[in-house]
Amino acid sequence: MDNIFPFISLLIWLQVKHFVADYLLQPPWMLEGKGHIRNPGGYVHAAIHAVGSFPALVFFGLDMGIIFGLGASEFAIHYAIDHAKAIHSRQHSGDIMTRAFWAAHGADQLLHHLTYAGILAAVA
């Protein structure tokens, strides 16, 4: 790879976007909506993630068809991960001080970050 800077920049964008979308832009109605197919909370949250990736993918110079394909994929994958975690969390509710709570949270975050590795691989 001749110039790694665009890939590192894309990764940094995706990581910062993830922090903002997951930790700063989730009001209670969005959090409560995860794990409920008929509730818009999970869908809106996943859409924020997909839309947040858009500027970096445009800046990277990708074709709009590829950008929309990656965005749709990110939306679907993010929604599915959060939906599964919400259902798991309701069935195995644990105190924030338990290993089980942090294992579930860590697995959720790992899957999201592996999604970003997939985006980088697709872009490469």
PDB file of C-alpha atoms in Angstrom:
ATOM      1  CA  MET A   1       0.000   0.000   0.000  1.00  0.00           C
ATOM      2  CA  ASP A   2       1.647   3.199  -1.164  1.00  0.00           C
ATOM      3  CA  ASN A   3      -0.236   5.614   1.061  1.00  0.00           C
ATOM      4  CA  ILE A   4      -1.763   4.296   4.255  1.00  0.00           C
ATOM      5  CA  PHE A   5      -2.908   7.770   5.415  1.00  0.00           C
ATOM      6  CA  PRO A   6      -6.361   7.619   3.760  1.00  0.00           C
ATOM      7  CA  PHE A   7      -7.068   4.256   5.431  1.00  0.00           C
ATOM      8  CA  ILE A   8      -5.901   5.479   8.834  1.00  0.00           C
ATOM      9  CA  SER A   9      -8.014   8.622   8.385  1.00  0.00           C
ATOM     10  CA  LEU A  10     -11.057   6.519   7.508  1.00  0.00           C
ATOM     11  CA  LEU A  11     -10.485   4.297  10.539  1.00  0.00           C
ATOM     12  CA  ILE A  12     -10.148   7.317  12.838  1.00  0.00           C
ATOM     13  CA  TRP A  13     -13.357   8.810  11.410  1.00  0.00           C
ATOM     14  CA  LEU A  14     -15.243   5.553  11.957  1.00  0.00           C
ATOM     15  CA  GLN A  15     -13.943   5.240  15.539  1.00  0.00           C
ATOM     16  CA  VAL A  16     -14.818   8.828  16.487  1.00  0.00           C
ATOM     17  CA  LYS A  17     -18.208   8.545  14.759  1.00  0.00           C
ATOM     18  CA  HIS A  18     -18.860   5.360  16.716  1.00  0.00           C
ATOM     19  CA  PHE A  19     -18.123   7.065  20.022  1.00  0.00           C
ATOM     20  CA  VAL A  20     -20.365  10.025  19.186  1.00  0.00           C
ATOM     21  CA  ALA A  21     -23.242   7.890  17.892  1.00  0.00           C
ATOM     22  CA  ASP A  22     -23.068   5.239  20.625  1.00  0.00           C
ATOM     23  CA  TYR A  23     -22.298   7.388  23.670  1.00  0.00           C
ATOM     24  CA  LEU A  24     -23.344  10.981  22.972  1.00  0.00           C
ATOM     25  CA  LEU A  25     -26.348  10.748  20.626  1.00  0.00           C
ATOM     26  CA  GLN A  26     -28.514   8.108  22.332  1.00  0.00           C
ATOM     27  CA  PRO A  27     -31.413   9.538  24.320  1.00  0.00           C
ATOM     28  CA  PRO A  28     -33.456   7.148  26.505  1.00  0.00           C
ATOM     29  CA  TRP A  29     -36.163   6.585  23.851  1.00  0.00           C
ATOM     30  CA  MET A  30     -33.509   5.305  21.463  1.00  0.00           C
ATOM     31  CA  LEU A  31     -31.926   3.024  24.064  1.00  0.00           C
ATOM     32  CA  GLU A  32     -35.329   1.669  25.095  1.00  0.00           C
ATOM     33  CA  GLY A  33     -36.272   1.027  21.466  1.00  0.00           C
ATOM     34  CA  LYS A  34     -33.489  -1.455  20.828  1.00  0.00           C
ATOM     35  CA  GLY A  35     -34.610  -5.054  20.748  1.00  0.00           C
ATOM     36  CA  HIS A  36     -38.153  -4.150  19.720  1.00  0.00           C
ATOM     37  CA  ILE A  37     -38.843  -4.598  16.010  1.00  0.00           C
ATOM     38  CA  ARG A  38     -41.782  -2.166  16.019  1.00  0.00           C
ATOM     39  CA  ASN A  39     -39.985   0.586  17.936  1.00  0.00           C
ATOM     40  CA  PRO A  40     -38.038   3.173  15.899  1.00  0.00           C
ATOM     41  CA  GLY A  41     -35.231   3.639  18.447  1.00  0.00           C
ATOM     42  CA  GLY A  42     -32.939   0.917  17.124  1.00  0.00           C
ATOM     43  CA  TYR A  43     -33.560   1.894  13.516  1.00  0.00           C
ATOM     44  CA  VAL A  44     -32.800   5.564  14.139  1.00  0.00           C
ATOM     45  CA  HIS A  45     -29.634   4.646  16.037  1.00  0.00           C
ATOM     46  CA  ALA A  46     -28.400   2.370  13.228  1.00  0.00           C
ATOM     47  CA  ALA A  47     -29.224   5.085  10.678  1.00  0.00           C
ATOM     48  CA  ILE A  48     -27.145   7.624  12.623  1.00  0.00           C
ATOM     49  CA  HIS A  49     -24.199   5.239  12.349  1.00  0.00           C
ATOM     50  CA  ALA A  50     -24.667   4.689   8.606  1.00  0.00           C
ATOM     51  CA  VAL A  51     -25.157   8.390   7.861  1.00  0.00           C
ATOM     52  CA  GLY A  52     -22.182   9.273  10.067  1.00  0.00           C
ATOM     53  CA  SER A  53     -19.895   7.128   7.922  1.00  0.00           C
ATOM     54  CA  PHE A  54     -21.063   8.824   4.720  1.00  0.00           C
ATOM     55  CA  PRO A  55     -18.769  11.927   4.811  1.00  0.00           C
ATOM     56  CA  ALA A  56     -15.623   9.852   5.306  1.00  0.00           C
ATOM     57  CA  LEU A  57     -16.540   7.493   2.478  1.00  0.00           C
ATOM     58  CA  VAL A  58     -17.226  10.449   0.176  1.00  0.00           C
ATOM     59  CA  PHE A  59     -13.932  12.051   1.188  1.00  0.00           C
ATOM     60  CA  PHE A  60     -12.201   8.737   0.468  1.00  0.00           C
ATOM     61  CA  GLY A  61     -13.438   9.144  -3.112  1.00  0.00           C
ATOM     62  CA  LEU A  62     -15.625   6.079  -3.435  1.00  0.00           C
ATOM     63  CA  ASP A  63     -18.338   5.668  -6.036  1.00  0.00           C
ATOM     64  CA  MET A  64     -21.789   6.617  -4.711  1.00  0.00           C
ATOM     65  CA  GLY A  65     -23.135   3.120  -5.403  1.00  0.00           C
ATOM     66  CA  ILE A  66     -20.404   1.615  -3.240  1.00  0.00           C
ATOM     67  CA  ILE A  67     -21.030   4.224  -0.540  1.00  0.00           C
ATOM     68  CA  PHE A  68     -24.746   3.446  -0.426  1.00  0.00           C
ATOM     69  CA  GLY A  69     -24.011  -0.299  -0.414  1.00  0.00           C
ATOM     70  CA  LEU A  70     -21.606   0.083   2.507  1.00  0.00           C
ATOM     71  CA  GLY A  71     -24.080   2.352   4.301  1.00  0.00           C
ATOM     72  CA  ALA A  72     -26.934  -0.117   3.872  1.00  0.00           C
ATOM     73  CA  SER A  73     -24.700  -2.933   5.069  1.00  0.00           C
ATOM     74  CA  GLU A  74     -23.526  -0.955   8.095  1.00  0.00           C
ATOM     75  CA  PHE A  75     -27.129  -0.061   8.951  1.00  0.00           C
ATOM     76  CA  ALA A  76     -28.301  -3.678   8.789  1.00  0.00           C
ATOM     77  CA  ILE A  77     -25.322  -5.086  10.681  1.00  0.00           C
ATOM     78  CA  HIS A  78     -25.416  -2.396  13.375  1.00  0.00           C
ATOM     79  CA  TYR A  79     -29.138  -2.879  13.891  1.00  0.00           C
ATOM     80  CA  ALA A  80     -28.755  -6.676  14.122  1.00  0.00           C
ATOM     81  CA  ILE A  81     -25.904  -6.467  16.651  1.00  0.00           C
ATOM     82  CA  ASP A  82     -27.779  -4.000  18.862  1.00  0.00           C
ATOM     83  CA  HIS A  83     -31.044  -5.910  18.539  1.00  0.00           C
ATOM     84  CA  ALA A  84     -29.380  -9.161  19.625  1.00  0.00           C
ATOM     85  CA  LYS A  85     -27.589  -7.455  22.519  1.00  0.00           C
ATOM     86  CA  ALA A  86     -30.810  -5.815  23.719  1.00  0.00           C
ATOM     87  CA  ILE A  87     -32.650  -9.134  23.716  1.00  0.00           C
ATOM     88  CA  HIS A  88     -29.725 -10.850  25.449  1.00  0.00           C
ATOM     89  CA  SER A  89     -29.539  -8.068  28.047  1.00  0.00           C
ATOM     90  CA  ARG A  90     -33.247  -8.330  28.852  1.00  0.00           C
ATOM     91  CA  GLN A  91     -32.959 -12.092  29.302  1.00  0.00           C
ATOM     92  CA  HIS A  92     -29.711 -11.900  31.293  1.00  0.00           C
ATOM     93  CA  SER A  93     -29.986  -8.611  33.114  1.00  0.00           C
ATOM     94  CA  GLY A  94     -26.901  -7.987  35.159  1.00  0.00           C
ATOM     95  CA  ASP A  95     -25.573  -5.309  37.392  1.00  0.00           C
ATOM     96  CA  ILE A  96     -23.038  -2.962  35.838  1.00  0.00           C
ATOM     97  CA  MET A  97     -20.461  -4.340  38.279  1.00  0.00           C
ATOM     98  CA  THR A  98     -20.651  -7.899  36.921  1.00  0.00           C
ATOM     99  CA  ARG A  99     -18.322  -9.597  34.501  1.00  0.00           C
ATOM    100  CA  ALA A 100     -21.342 -10.745  32.448  1.00  0.00           C
ATOM    101  CA  PHE A 101     -22.472  -7.150  31.868  1.00  0.00           C
ATOM    102  CA  TRP A 102     -19.048  -6.071  30.658  1.00  0.00           C
ATOM    103  CA  ALA A 103     -18.569  -9.204  28.557  1.00  0.00           C
ATOM    104  CA  ALA A 104     -21.837  -8.463  26.724  1.00  0.00           C
ATOM    105  CA  HIS A 105     -20.905  -4.801  26.308  1.00  0.00           C
ATOM    106  CA  GLY A 106     -17.415  -5.716  25.097  1.00  0.00           C
ATOM    107  CA  ALA A 107     -18.751  -8.294  22.629  1.00  0.00           C
ATOM    108  CA  ASP A 108     -21.169  -5.710  21.248  1.00  0.00           C
ATOM    109  CA  GLN A 109     -18.390  -3.168  20.764  1.00  0.00           C
ATOM    110  CA  LEU A 110     -16.035  -5.779  19.276  1.00  0.00           C
ATOM    111  CA  LEU A 111     -18.620  -6.740  16.657  1.00  0.00           C
ATOM    112  CA  HIS A 112     -19.160  -3.085  15.740  1.00  0.00           C
ATOM    113  CA  HIS A 113     -15.429  -2.498  15.354  1.00  0.00           C
ATOM    114  CA  LEU A 114     -15.064  -5.657  13.285  1.00  0.00           C
ATOM    115  CA  THR A 115     -17.728  -4.144  11.032  1.00  0.00           C
ATOM    116  CA  TYR A 116     -15.374  -1.200  10.521  1.00  0.00           C
ATOM    117  CA  ALA A 117     -12.575  -3.622   9.660  1.00  0.00           C
ATOM    118  CA  GLY A 118     -14.941  -5.044   7.043  1.00  0.00           C
ATOM    119  CA  ILE A 119     -15.597  -1.575   5.661  1.00  0.00           C
ATOM    120  CA  LEU A 120     -11.849  -0.952   5.412  1.00  0.00           C
ATOM    121  CA  ALA A 121     -11.386  -4.292   3.664  1.00  0.00           C
ATOM    122  CA  ALA A 122     -14.172  -3.485   1.195  1.00  0.00           C
ATOM    123  CA  VAL A 123     -12.651  -0.075   0.494  1.00  0.00           C
ATOM    124  CA  ALA A 124      -9.195  -1.597  -0.038  1.00  0.00           C
TER     125      ALA A 124
END
